[in-house]
Amino acid sequence: MAEFSKLLTKTDVHKRLSLPIKFFKPLPSFKGGHVQDLRAIDESGFVWTFQCSTRKKGHPKPVLSKGWLAFARHKELKNGDRVNFLKEKHQIVPATPLYRIETEREIKIFGVIFGYSPIVAPFHE
């Protein structure tokens, strides 16, 4: 089961990925700051590092910014695709959680959505 799953919007694909606050509960503390790195491994085994940040004042509204757009371009993500973050069971460094990131695209035939299929991008060099 995904720790977090989201259908992507235009903003998610072209600017930053907004996250629900409940996604932060399993993450380490920001230690008084508003930025931390989040590591996620994709289906090819490549580890992506995303900068996760919150607003300094007001509602925290967490987002992934640095690293996210490179990932979105590499996977050729589009509005309506789905992204899933799942916590990895075997952590290399327990203090720095590692997530598995999966991407999916709608399977649509004659305008009817039949489900989602994994997006497999070319091998990352």
N, CA and C atoms as an extended XYZ file, in Angstrom:
375
Properties=species:S:1:pos:R:3:atomname:S:1:resname:S:1:resid:I:1 pbc="F F F"
N         0.840       -1.190        0.000 N   MET     1
C         0.000        0.000        0.000 CA  MET     1
C         0.879        1.245        0.000 C   MET     1
N         0.481        2.221       -0.781 N   ALA     2
C         1.268        3.447       -0.919 CA  ALA     2
C         1.181        4.298        0.344 C   ALA     2
N         2.314        4.868        0.729 N   GLU     3
C         2.338        5.865        1.799 CA  GLU     3
C         1.629        7.110        1.284 C   GLU     3
N         1.762        7.315       -0.042 N   PHE     4
C         1.202        8.500       -0.674 CA  PHE     4
C         0.982        8.185       -2.152 C   PHE     4
N        -0.177        8.517       -2.653 N   SER     5
C        -0.504        8.310       -4.052 CA  SER     5
C        -1.251        9.543       -4.546 C   SER     5
N        -0.920       10.000       -5.758 N   LYS     6
C        -1.560       11.216       -6.250 CA  LYS     6
C        -1.677       11.190       -7.765 C   LYS     6
N        -2.834       11.631       -8.262 N   LEU     7
C        -2.994       11.900       -9.689 CA  LEU     7
C        -2.367       13.266       -9.937 C   LEU     7
N        -1.469       13.338      -10.895 N   LEU     8
C        -0.702       14.549      -11.114 CA  LEU     8
C        -1.491       15.630      -11.844 C   LEU     8
N        -1.248       16.863      -11.415 N   THR     9
C        -1.838       18.031      -12.050 CA  THR     9
C        -0.776       18.679      -12.937 C   THR     9
N        -1.174       19.686      -13.690 N   LYS    10
C        -0.239       20.424      -14.537 CA  LYS    10
C         0.878       21.039      -13.685 C   LYS    10
N         0.524       21.594      -12.532 N   THR    11
C         1.524       22.180      -11.631 CA  THR    11
C         2.495       21.114      -11.130 C   THR    11
N         1.984       19.932      -10.774 N   ASP    12
C         2.844       18.835      -10.307 CA  ASP    12
C         3.858       18.440      -11.375 C   ASP    12
N         3.454       18.431      -12.623 N   VAL    13
C         4.308       17.982      -13.718 CA  VAL    13
C         5.311       19.052      -14.152 C   VAL    13
N         4.917       20.320      -14.103 N   HIS    14
C         5.763       21.377      -14.665 CA  HIS    14
C         6.444       22.289      -13.647 C   HIS    14
N         6.060       22.219      -12.361 N   LYS    15
C         6.659       23.125      -11.369 CA  LYS    15
C         7.169       22.391      -10.131 C   LYS    15
N         6.270       21.749       -9.397 N   ARG    16
C         6.630       21.080       -8.138 CA  ARG    16
C         5.503       20.117       -7.779 C   ARG    16
N         5.835       19.118       -6.982 N   LEU    17
C         4.834       18.151       -6.535 CA  LEU    17
C         4.390       18.510       -5.126 C   LEU    17
N         3.118       18.839       -4.973 N   SER    18
C         2.623       19.137       -3.623 CA  SER    18
C         2.247       17.829       -2.931 C   SER    18
N         2.542       17.772       -1.644 N   LEU    19
C         2.344       16.557       -0.846 CA  LEU    19
C         1.349       16.823        0.280 C   LEU    19
N         0.642       15.781        0.722 N   PRO    20
C        -0.239       15.967        1.880 CA  PRO    20
C         0.598       16.027        3.162 C   PRO    20
N         0.130       16.791        4.139 N   ILE    21
C         0.863       16.919        5.408 CA  ILE    21
C         1.033       15.565        6.082 C   ILE    21
N         0.035       14.682        5.973 N   LYS    22
C         0.131       13.364        6.638 CA  LYS    22
C         1.314       12.550        6.124 C   LYS    22
N         1.819       12.859        4.927 N   PHE    23
C         2.983       12.169        4.378 CA  PHE    23
C         4.229       12.436        5.222 C   PHE    23
N         4.238       13.554        5.951 N   PHE    24
C         5.402       13.936        6.749 CA  PHE    24
C         5.553       13.144        8.043 C   PHE    24
N         4.512       12.531        8.535 N   LYS    25
C         4.595       11.816        9.812 CA  LYS    25
C         5.740       10.802        9.857 C   LYS    25
N         5.951        9.969        8.799 N   PRO    26
C         7.055        9.015        8.857 CA  PRO    26
C         8.425        9.607        8.535 C   PRO    26
N         8.474       10.868        8.108 N   LEU    27
C         9.763       11.482        7.760 CA  LEU    27
C        10.476       12.007        9.005 C   LEU    27
N        11.808       12.067        8.952 N   PRO    28
C        12.528       12.658       10.077 CA  PRO    28
C        12.167       14.129       10.229 C   PRO    28
N        12.373       14.652       11.404 N   SER    29
C        12.065       16.048       11.700 CA  SER    29
C        12.881       16.977       10.812 C   SER    29
N        12.332       18.139       10.526 N   PHE    30
C        13.051       19.153        9.764 CA  PHE    30
C        14.074       19.863       10.653 C   PHE    30
N        14.111       19.516       11.933 N   LYS    31
C        15.079       20.064       12.895 CA  LYS    31
C        15.098       21.589       12.870 C   LYS    31
N        13.926       22.195       12.919 N   GLY    32
C        13.829       23.641       12.968 CA  GLY    32
C        13.911       24.324       11.621 C   GLY    32
N        14.290       23.591       10.577 N   GLY    33
C        14.384       24.180        9.250 CA  GLY    33
C        13.108       23.940        8.459 C   GLY    33
N        13.168       24.239        7.187 N   HIS    34
C        11.993       24.011        6.346 CA  HIS    34
C        12.346       23.230        5.079 C   HIS    34
N        13.585       22.689        4.998 N   VAL    35
C        14.026       21.933        3.825 CA  VAL    35
C        14.756       20.674        4.273 C   VAL    35
N        14.482       19.560        3.570 N   GLN    36
C        15.237       18.330        3.798 CA  GLN    36
C        15.213       17.510        2.515 C   GLN    36
N        16.133       16.566        2.397 N   ASP    37
C        16.173       15.700        1.224 CA  ASP    37
C        15.319       14.471        1.456 C   ASP    37
N        14.673       14.012        0.385 N   LEU    38
C        13.887       12.786        0.409 CA  LEU    38
C        14.438       11.907       -0.710 C   LEU    38
N        14.846       10.697       -0.370 N   ARG    39
C        15.414        9.778       -1.364 CA  ARG    39
C        14.378        8.733       -1.754 C   ARG    39
N        14.315        8.450       -3.063 N   ALA    40
C        13.370        7.452       -3.566 CA  ALA    40
C        14.031        6.660       -4.696 C   ALA    40
N        13.789        5.363       -4.707 N   ILE    41
C        14.362        4.477       -5.717 CA  ILE    41
C        13.270        4.111       -6.729 C   ILE    41
N        13.610        4.198       -8.016 N   ASP    42
C        12.617        3.887       -9.044 CA  ASP    42
C        12.710        2.425       -9.468 C   ASP    42
N        11.895        2.049      -10.475 N   GLU    43
C        11.825        0.648      -10.901 CA  GLU    43
C        13.120        0.136      -11.521 C   GLU    43
N        13.988        1.045      -11.983 N   SER    44
C        15.265        0.622      -12.565 CA  SER    44
C        16.373        0.524      -11.520 C   SER    44
N        16.061        0.915      -10.268 N   GLY    45
C        17.056        0.863       -9.202 CA  GLY    45
C        17.801        2.165       -9.002 C   GLY    45
N        17.458        3.195       -9.773 N   PHE    46
C        18.118        4.488       -9.634 CA  PHE    46
C        17.556        5.223       -8.418 C   PHE    46
N        18.438        5.784       -7.605 N   VAL    47
C        18.010        6.544       -6.428 CA  VAL    47
C        17.945        8.025       -6.786 C   VAL    47
N        16.751        8.586       -6.634 N   TRP    48
C        16.502        9.998       -6.895 CA  TRP    48
C        16.505       10.740       -5.562 C   TRP    48
N        17.076       11.941       -5.537 N   THR    49
C        17.035       12.780       -4.349 CA  THR    49
C        16.212       14.018       -4.675 C   THR    49
N        15.153       14.188       -3.898 N   PHE    50
C        14.260       15.332       -4.078 CA  PHE    50
C        14.410       16.267       -2.894 C   PHE    50
N        14.318       17.561       -3.137 N   GLN    51
C        14.314       18.515       -2.043 CA  GLN    51
C        12.860       18.698       -1.602 C   GLN    51
N        12.611       18.385       -0.346 N   CYS    52
C        11.283       18.500        0.231 CA  CYS    52
C        11.292       19.740        1.123 C   CYS    52
N        10.334       20.635        0.886 N   SER    53
C        10.324       21.871        1.673 CA  SER    53
C         8.910       22.250        2.072 C   SER    53
N         8.849       23.104        3.095 N   THR    54
C         7.574       23.650        3.551 CA  THR    54
C         7.715       25.164        3.603 C   THR    54
N         6.601       25.852        3.660 N   ARG    55
C         6.633       27.306        3.803 CA  ARG    55
C         7.230       27.664        5.156 C   ARG    55
N         7.909       28.781        5.209 N   LYS    56
C         8.503       29.227        6.471 CA  LYS    56
C         7.448       29.737        7.437 C   LYS    56
N         6.367       30.298        6.911 N   LYS    57
C         5.307       30.853        7.756 CA  LYS    57
C         3.956       30.352        7.276 C   LYS    57
N         2.993       30.337        8.200 N   GLY    58
C         1.634       29.945        7.838 CA  GLY    58
C         1.496       28.441        7.654 C   GLY    58
N         0.554       28.036        6.815 N   HIS    59
C         0.297       26.627        6.527 CA  HIS    59
C         1.550       25.998        5.925 C   HIS    59
N         2.019       24.856        6.447 N   PRO    60
C         3.286       24.290        5.993 CA  PRO    60
C         3.336       23.853        4.523 C   PRO    60
N         2.228       23.462        3.901 N   LYS    61
C         2.139       23.041        2.503 CA  LYS    61
C         3.443       22.434        1.959 C   LYS    61
N         3.697       21.159        2.230 N   PRO    62
C         4.924       20.517        1.758 CA  PRO    62
C         4.939       20.289        0.248 C   PRO    62
N         6.123       20.465       -0.359 N   VAL    63
C         6.302       20.249       -1.794 CA  VAL    63
C         7.664       19.602       -2.066 C   VAL    63
N         7.741       18.887       -3.195 N   LEU    64
C         9.024       18.417       -3.717 CA  LEU    64
C         9.383       19.371       -4.840 C   LEU    64
N        10.579       19.923       -4.772 N   SER    65
C        10.992       20.859       -5.814 CA  SER    65
C        12.265       20.353       -6.486 C   SER    65
N        13.418       20.708       -5.991 N   LYS    66
C        14.695       20.332       -6.611 CA  LYS    66
C        14.748       18.813       -6.815 C   LYS    66
N        15.051       18.403       -8.020 N   GLY    67
C        15.133       16.986       -8.354 CA  GLY    67
C        13.834       16.435       -8.925 C   GLY    67
N        12.702       17.003       -8.518 N   TRP    68
C        11.409       16.498       -8.976 CA  TRP    68
C        11.205       16.714      -10.479 C   TRP    68
N        11.535       17.913      -10.983 N   LEU    69
C        11.313       18.192      -12.403 CA  LEU    69
C        12.182       17.310      -13.300 C   LEU    69
N        13.402       17.011      -12.875 N   ALA    70
C        14.264       16.100      -13.641 CA  ALA    70
C        13.622       14.716      -13.699 C   ALA    70
N        13.071       14.273      -12.580 N   PHE    71
C        12.375       12.983      -12.528 CA  PHE    71
C        11.158       12.999      -13.457 C   PHE    71
N        10.349       14.057      -13.374 N   ALA    72
C         9.135       14.167      -14.197 CA  ALA    72
C         9.478       14.162      -15.688 C   ALA    72
N        10.546       14.856      -16.061 N   ARG    73
C        10.972       14.869      -17.470 CA  ARG    73
C        11.472       13.495      -17.897 C   ARG    73
N        12.290       12.853      -17.048 N   HIS    74
C        12.844       11.537      -17.374 CA  HIS    74
C        11.729       10.514      -17.591 C   HIS    74
N        10.702       10.570      -16.775 N   LYS    75
C         9.577        9.627      -16.873 CA  LYS    75
C         8.532       10.079      -17.887 C   LYS    75
N         8.731       11.288      -18.441 N   GLU    76
C         7.784       11.880      -19.384 CA  GLU    76
C         6.373       11.911      -18.788 C   GLU    76
N         6.298       12.392      -17.542 N   LEU    77
C         5.018       12.445      -16.842 CA  LEU    77
C         4.090       13.477      -17.463 C   LEU    77
N         2.791       13.175      -17.373 N   LYS    78
C         1.763       14.045      -17.936 CA  LYS    78
C         0.674       14.277      -16.898 C   LYS    78
N        -0.104       15.317      -17.132 N   ASN    79
C        -1.276       15.593      -16.320 CA  ASN    79
C        -2.161       14.338      -16.318 C   ASN    79
N        -2.581       13.867      -15.138 N   GLY    80
C        -3.426       12.678      -15.034 CA  GLY    80
C        -2.668       11.402      -14.723 C   GLY    80
N        -1.332       11.399      -14.868 N   ASP    81
C        -0.551       10.231      -14.457 CA  ASP    81
C        -0.606       10.132      -12.941 C   ASP    81
N        -0.249        8.974      -12.425 N   ARG    82
C        -0.272        8.781      -10.974 CA  ARG    82
C         1.142        8.489      -10.484 C   ARG    82
N         1.477        9.044       -9.316 N   VAL    83
C         2.754        8.762       -8.659 CA  VAL    83
C         2.449        8.147       -7.293 C   VAL    83
N         3.225        7.113       -6.943 N   ASN    84
C         3.077        6.431       -5.655 CA  ASN    84
C         4.421        6.432       -4.935 C   ASN    84
N         4.408        6.771       -3.670 N   PHE    85
C         5.590        6.664       -2.821 CA  PHE    85
C         5.303        5.562       -1.807 C   PHE    85
N         6.190        4.575       -1.732 N   LEU    86
C         6.047        3.480       -0.781 CA  LEU    86
C         7.312        3.407        0.054 C   LEU    86
N         7.181        3.262        1.351 N   LYS    87
C         8.360        3.198        2.219 CA  LYS    87
C         9.051        1.852        2.026 C   LYS    87
N        10.344        1.886        1.777 N   GLU    88
C        11.128        0.671        1.605 CA  GLU    88
C        11.300       -0.025        2.952 C   GLU    88
N        11.170       -1.335        2.964 N   LYS    89
C        11.305       -2.098        4.216 CA  LYS    89
C        12.760       -2.209        4.651 C   LYS    89
N        13.662       -2.352        3.700 N   HIS    90
C        15.080       -2.534        4.020 CA  HIS    90
C        15.800       -1.209        3.860 C   HIS    90
N        15.988       -0.523        4.970 N   GLN    91
C        16.624        0.784        4.961 CA  GLN    91
C        18.139        0.637        5.059 C   GLN    91
N        18.863        1.359        4.205 N   ILE    92
C        20.325        1.354        4.247 CA  ILE    92
C        20.791        2.127        5.479 C   ILE    92
N        20.260        3.329        5.636 N   VAL    93
C        20.557        4.164        6.798 CA  VAL    93
C        19.211        4.483        7.448 C   VAL    93
N        18.887        3.850        8.602 N   PRO    94
C        17.560        4.031        9.194 CA  PRO    94
C        17.165        5.487        9.450 C   PRO    94
N        18.122        6.359        9.727 N   ALA    95
C        17.798        7.756       10.018 CA  ALA    95
C        17.353        8.515        8.768 C   ALA    95
N        17.651        7.976        7.583 N   THR    96
C        17.259        8.610        6.326 CA  THR    96
C        16.355        7.649        5.566 C   THR    96
N        15.036        7.772        5.728 N   PRO    97
C        14.128        6.834        5.068 CA  PRO    97
C        14.291        6.835        3.550 C   PRO    97
N        14.168        5.656        2.983 N   LEU    98
C        14.226        5.499        1.540 CA  LEU    98
C        12.845        5.049        1.079 C   LEU    98
N        12.350        5.675        0.043 N   TYR    99
C        11.050        5.333       -0.519 CA  TYR    99
C        11.239        4.706       -1.887 C   TYR    99
N        10.276        3.930       -2.294 N   ARG   100
C        10.204        3.447       -3.665 CA  ARG   100
C         9.199        4.361       -4.353 C   ARG   100
N         9.539        4.807       -5.552 N   ILE   101
C         8.639        5.678       -6.289 CA  ILE   101
C         8.182        4.942       -7.540 C   ILE   101
N         6.881        4.930       -7.748 N   GLU   102
C         6.291        4.276       -8.911 CA  GLU   102
C         5.449        5.297       -9.661 C   GLU   102
N         5.440        5.188      -10.973 N   THR   103
C         4.609        6.067      -11.792 CA  THR   103
C         3.712        5.211      -12.671 C   THR   103
N         2.491        5.709      -12.895 N   GLU   104
C         1.508        4.960      -13.676 CA  GLU   104
C         0.749        5.891      -14.611 C   GLU   104
N         0.297        5.332      -15.735 N   ARG   105
C        -0.487        6.091      -16.710 CA  ARG   105
C        -1.826        5.382      -16.931 C   ARG   105
N        -2.871        6.193      -17.144 N   GLU   106
C        -4.202        5.639      -17.397 CA  GLU   106
C        -4.215        4.740      -18.630 C   GLU   106
N        -4.975        3.658      -18.530 N   ILE   107
C        -5.278        2.841      -19.698 CA  ILE   107
C        -6.701        3.228      -20.076 C   ILE   107
N        -6.824        3.898      -21.219 N   LYS   108
C        -8.117        4.424      -21.630 CA  LYS   108
C        -8.438        3.905      -23.027 C   LYS   108
N        -9.623        3.313      -23.166 N   ILE   109
C       -10.077        2.811      -24.460 CA  ILE   109
C       -11.461        3.391      -24.729 C   ILE   109
N       -11.582        4.083      -25.855 N   PHE   110
C       -12.837        4.745      -26.221 CA  PHE   110
C       -13.350        5.641      -25.096 C   PHE   110
N       -12.419        6.344      -24.439 N   GLY   111
C       -12.786        7.287      -23.389 CA  GLY   111
C       -13.081        6.675      -22.036 C   GLY   111
N       -12.991        5.349      -21.921 N   VAL   112
C       -13.271        4.666      -20.651 CA  VAL   112
C       -11.949        4.266      -20.000 C   VAL   112
N       -11.765        4.633      -18.727 N   ILE   113
C       -10.545        4.285      -17.998 CA  ILE   113
C       -10.681        2.850      -17.476 C   ILE   113
N        -9.728        1.996      -17.882 N   PHE   114
C        -9.738        0.595      -17.462 CA  PHE   114
C        -8.778        0.329      -16.306 C   PHE   114
N        -7.949        1.283      -15.972 N   GLY   115
C        -6.978        1.105      -14.900 CA  GLY   115
C        -5.721        1.894      -15.207 C   GLY   115
N        -4.629        1.472      -14.577 N   TYR   116
C        -3.355        2.161      -14.744 CA  TYR   116
C        -2.258        1.158      -15.051 C   TYR   116
N        -1.285        1.591      -15.836 N   SER   117
C        -0.156        0.754      -16.220 CA  SER   117
C         1.133        1.451      -15.791 C   SER   117
N         2.124        0.689      -15.292 N   PRO   118
C         3.396        1.321      -14.901 CA  PRO   118
C         4.057        2.040      -16.066 C   PRO   118
N         4.673        3.186      -15.766 N   ILE   119
C         5.439        3.926      -16.759 CA  ILE   119
C         6.887        3.461      -16.618 C   ILE   119
N         7.398        2.875      -17.668 N   VAL   120
C         8.791        2.391      -17.654 CA  VAL   120
C         9.602        3.316      -18.541 C   VAL   120
N        10.478        4.069      -17.916 N   ALA   121
C        11.313        5.021      -18.651 CA  ALA   121
C        12.607        4.340      -19.063 C   ALA   121
N        13.323        4.914      -20.026 N   PRO   122
C        14.603        4.364      -20.419 CA  PRO   122
C        15.561        4.313      -19.229 C   PRO   122
N        16.529        3.430      -19.293 N   PHE   123
C        17.520        3.295      -18.222 CA  PHE   123
C        18.177        4.632      -17.949 C   PHE   123
N        18.324        4.962      -16.670 N   HIS   124
C        18.942        6.237      -16.265 CA  HIS   124
C        20.446        6.069      -16.204 C   HIS   124
N        21.179        6.950      -16.890 N   GLU   125
C        22.642        6.881      -16.871 CA  GLU   125
C        23.220        7.828      -15.874 C   GLU   125
